C-alpha positions as a LaTeX table, in Angstrom:
\begin{tabular}{lrrr}
\hline
Residue & $x$ (\AA) & $y$ (\AA) & $z$ (\AA) \\
\hline
Met1 & 49.51 & 286.27 & 201.90 \\
Asp2 & 51.35 & 283.16 & 200.76 \\
Asn3 & 49.69 & 279.76 & 201.02 \\
Thr4 & 51.86 & 278.50 & 203.90 \\
Lys5 & 51.00 & 281.51 & 206.07 \\
Leu6 & 47.33 & 281.23 & 205.13 \\
Arg7 & 47.25 & 277.54 & 206.06 \\
Glu8 & 48.86 & 278.31 & 209.43 \\
Gln9 & 46.37 & 281.15 & 210.04 \\
Val10 & 43.30 & 279.02 & 209.30 \\
Lys11 & 44.72 & 276.16 & 211.39 \\
Ser12 & 45.07 & 278.58 & 214.30 \\
Glu13 & 41.50 & 279.87 & 213.81 \\
Phe14 & 40.16 & 276.31 & 213.68 \\
Leu15 & 42.11 & 275.34 & 216.82 \\
Glu16 & 40.66 & 278.33 & 218.67 \\
Tyr17 & 37.15 & 277.46 & 217.44 \\
Leu18 & 37.46 & 273.81 & 218.53 \\
Thr19 & 38.92 & 274.79 & 221.91 \\
Thr20 & 36.26 & 277.42 & 222.64 \\
Arg21 & 33.42 & 275.01 & 221.80 \\
Lys22 & 35.08 & 272.03 & 223.51 \\
His23 & 35.25 & 269.91 & 220.34 \\
Arg24 & 37.90 & 267.23 & 219.92 \\
Lys25 & 41.07 & 268.32 & 218.13 \\
Thr26 & 41.71 & 265.29 & 215.95 \\
Pro27 & 44.47 & 264.96 & 213.34 \\
Glu28 & 41.78 & 264.07 & 210.76 \\
Arg29 & 40.00 & 267.39 & 211.21 \\
Phe30 & 43.21 & 269.35 & 210.71 \\
Ala31 & 44.19 & 267.18 & 207.74 \\
Ile32 & 40.83 & 267.91 & 206.06 \\
Leu33 & 41.28 & 271.65 & 206.67 \\
Asp34 & 44.83 & 271.56 & 205.29 \\
Phe35 & 43.75 & 269.52 & 202.27 \\
Ile36 & 41.00 & 272.06 & 201.45 \\
Tyr37 & 43.37 & 275.02 & 201.81 \\
Ser38 & 46.01 & 273.26 & 199.69 \\
Ser39 & 43.52 & 272.87 & 196.83 \\
Lys40 & 42.03 & 275.37 & 194.43 \\
Gly41 & 38.47 & 275.99 & 193.33 \\
His42 & 35.19 & 274.41 & 194.31 \\
Phe43 & 34.64 & 270.90 & 195.55 \\
Asp44 & 31.75 & 268.67 & 196.50 \\
Met45 & 31.89 & 266.06 & 199.23 \\
Asp46 & 32.45 & 263.15 & 196.82 \\
Ser47 & 35.34 & 264.84 & 195.03 \\
Leu48 & 36.94 & 265.80 & 198.37 \\
Tyr49 & 36.56 & 262.24 & 199.68 \\
Asn50 & 38.02 & 260.74 & 196.48 \\
Ser51 & 40.88 & 263.26 & 196.32 \\
Met52 & 41.85 & 262.60 & 199.91 \\
Asn53 & 41.79 & 258.82 & 199.35 \\
Gln54 & 43.90 & 259.18 & 196.20 \\
Ser55 & 46.40 & 261.15 & 198.26 \\
Asn56 & 46.63 & 258.14 & 200.59 \\
Phe57 & 44.81 & 259.88 & 203.41 \\
Arg58 & 41.98 & 257.65 & 204.54 \\
Val59 & 39.12 & 259.47 & 206.19 \\
Ser60 & 35.55 & 258.27 & 206.71 \\
Arg61 & 32.67 & 260.04 & 205.02 \\
Ala62 & 31.14 & 260.68 & 208.46 \\
Thr63 & 34.30 & 262.46 & 209.63 \\
Leu64 & 34.37 & 264.45 & 206.41 \\
Tyr65 & 30.74 & 265.58 & 206.72 \\
Asn66 & 31.10 & 266.40 & 210.42 \\
Thr67 & 34.30 & 268.37 & 209.82 \\
Ile68 & 32.75 & 270.34 & 206.94 \\
Glu69 & 29.89 & 271.33 & 209.25 \\
Leu70 & 32.42 & 272.62 & 211.80 \\
Leu71 & 34.37 & 274.48 & 209.09 \\
Leu72 & 31.15 & 276.09 & 207.83 \\
Asp73 & 30.17 & 277.10 & 211.36 \\
Cys74 & 33.51 & 278.76 & 212.07 \\
Gly75 & 33.57 & 280.52 & 208.69 \\
Leu76 & 36.57 & 278.78 & 207.12 \\
Val77 & 34.54 & 277.16 & 204.33 \\
Val78 & 31.69 & 278.60 & 202.23 \\
Lys79 & 28.81 & 276.48 & 200.91 \\
His80 & 27.21 & 277.14 & 197.52 \\
Gln81 & 24.04 & 275.75 & 196.00 \\
Phe82 & 24.38 & 276.51 & 192.30 \\
Gly83 & 21.01 & 275.08 & 191.32 \\
Ala84 & 21.99 & 271.43 & 191.12 \\
Asn85 & 21.19 & 268.98 & 193.90 \\
Val86 & 24.85 & 268.84 & 194.93 \\
Ser87 & 26.30 & 271.39 & 197.33 \\
Gln88 & 29.64 & 272.86 & 196.36 \\
Tyr89 & 32.15 & 274.28 & 198.80 \\
Glu90 & 35.23 & 276.47 & 198.69 \\
Lys91 & 37.68 & 277.92 & 201.16 \\
Ala92 & 36.54 & 281.21 & 202.67 \\
His93 & 39.99 & 282.79 & 203.08 \\
Gly94 & 42.58 & 283.35 & 200.40 \\
Asn95 & 40.04 & 283.75 & 197.61 \\
Glu96 & 39.84 & 286.92 & 195.62 \\
Asn97 & 36.41 & 288.45 & 195.14 \\
His98 & 34.81 & 286.57 & 192.30 \\
Asp99 & 31.58 & 285.84 & 190.52 \\
His100 & 30.20 & 282.44 & 189.67 \\
Leu101 & 28.98 & 282.00 & 186.10 \\
Ile102 & 26.46 & 279.16 & 186.18 \\
Cys103 & 24.99 & 277.56 & 183.08 \\
Ile104 & 21.27 & 276.94 & 183.61 \\
Arg105 & 21.33 & 274.05 & 181.14 \\
Cys106 & 24.43 & 271.94 & 181.78 \\
Gly107 & 25.21 & 273.19 & 185.30 \\
Glu108 & 28.82 & 274.13 & 184.55 \\
Val109 & 30.24 & 276.63 & 187.06 \\
Lys110 & 33.10 & 278.94 & 186.21 \\
Glu111 & 34.71 & 281.54 & 188.40 \\
Tyr112 & 35.19 & 285.01 & 187.05 \\
Lys113 & 37.65 & 287.19 & 188.94 \\
Asn114 & 36.80 & 290.86 & 189.03 \\
Ser115 & 37.77 & 294.06 & 190.73 \\
Asn116 & 35.95 & 295.36 & 193.76 \\
Leu117 & 32.21 & 295.35 & 193.13 \\
Phe118 & 31.66 & 298.35 & 195.38 \\
Thr119 & 32.63 & 301.84 & 194.27 \\
Ala120 & 34.03 & 304.28 & 196.83 \\
Ser121 & 30.63 & 305.97 & 197.19 \\
Gln122 & 28.90 & 302.62 & 197.69 \\
Gln123 & 31.46 & 301.68 & 200.34 \\
Lys124 & 30.66 & 304.91 & 202.21 \\
Lys125 & 27.01 & 303.81 & 202.36 \\
Leu126 & 28.13 & 300.62 & 204.08 \\
Lys127 & 29.51 & 302.62 & 207.03 \\
Arg128 & 28.86 & 300.07 & 209.73 \\
Phe129 & 29.63 & 297.02 & 207.63 \\
Gln130 & 33.13 & 296.04 & 206.60 \\
Val131 & 33.07 & 293.86 & 203.49 \\
Ser132 & 35.74 & 291.17 & 203.69 \\
Tyr133 & 34.59 & 288.80 & 200.94 \\
Tyr134 & 31.74 & 288.48 & 198.52 \\
Ser135 & 30.57 & 286.13 & 195.84 \\
Met136 & 27.97 & 286.71 & 193.15 \\
Tyr137 & 25.98 & 284.16 & 191.14 \\
Ile138 & 25.31 & 284.94 & 187.48 \\
Tyr139 & 22.99 & 282.52 & 185.68 \\
Gly140 & 22.84 & 282.08 & 181.91 \\
Leu141 & 23.93 & 279.81 & 179.08 \\
Cys142 & 27.56 & 278.79 & 178.63 \\
Tyr143 & 29.20 & 278.96 & 175.22 \\
Lys144 & 28.82 & 275.20 & 174.58 \\
Cys145 & 25.07 & 275.28 & 175.27 \\
Gln146 & 24.63 & 278.41 & 173.13 \\
Lys147 & 26.49 & 276.68 & 170.32 \\
Ala148 & 24.30 & 273.56 & 170.67 \\
Asp149 & 21.17 & 275.76 & 170.52 \\
Lys150 & 22.44 & 277.47 & 167.38 \\
Lys151 & 23.10 & 274.09 & 165.71 \\
Leu152 & 19.61 & 272.92 & 166.65 \\
Asn153 & 18.01 & 276.12 & 165.31 \\
Asp154 & 20.06 & 275.96 & 162.09 \\
Lys155 & 18.72 & 272.45 & 161.40 \\
Lys156 & 15.10 & 273.62 & 161.60 \\
\hline
\end{tabular}
């Protein structure tokens, strides 16, 4: 699905969610959704706030936090806690299945795209559960931290 169609689809889902739950349908909420679905990768609240301001779209932090909570509740955004004290988010639709490689030392997070995690026989075992998206966390040391360790050990 191309990005324009995806953005229209998620806008429609968000509109239905807001209508059903009798929330206000403000231009700011839809602008935040569109901004997220126009971007790639993970974001935290500060980077989203700064990016939106740099794009000349002024939005308050309160509106941003409240809108993210609504987007999480309706399943359009996914929240990650990679071990740091900062929550990271990403769009829930339009992402391929991927793993998160997380360095336990420096906290760097990289995405690793892969094929379907589930084999045909494993999918048969999930008879009453249709997998639409998954994400896996893999913890270890990134190349830079491994290299730093090697330098430190070589000096000893």
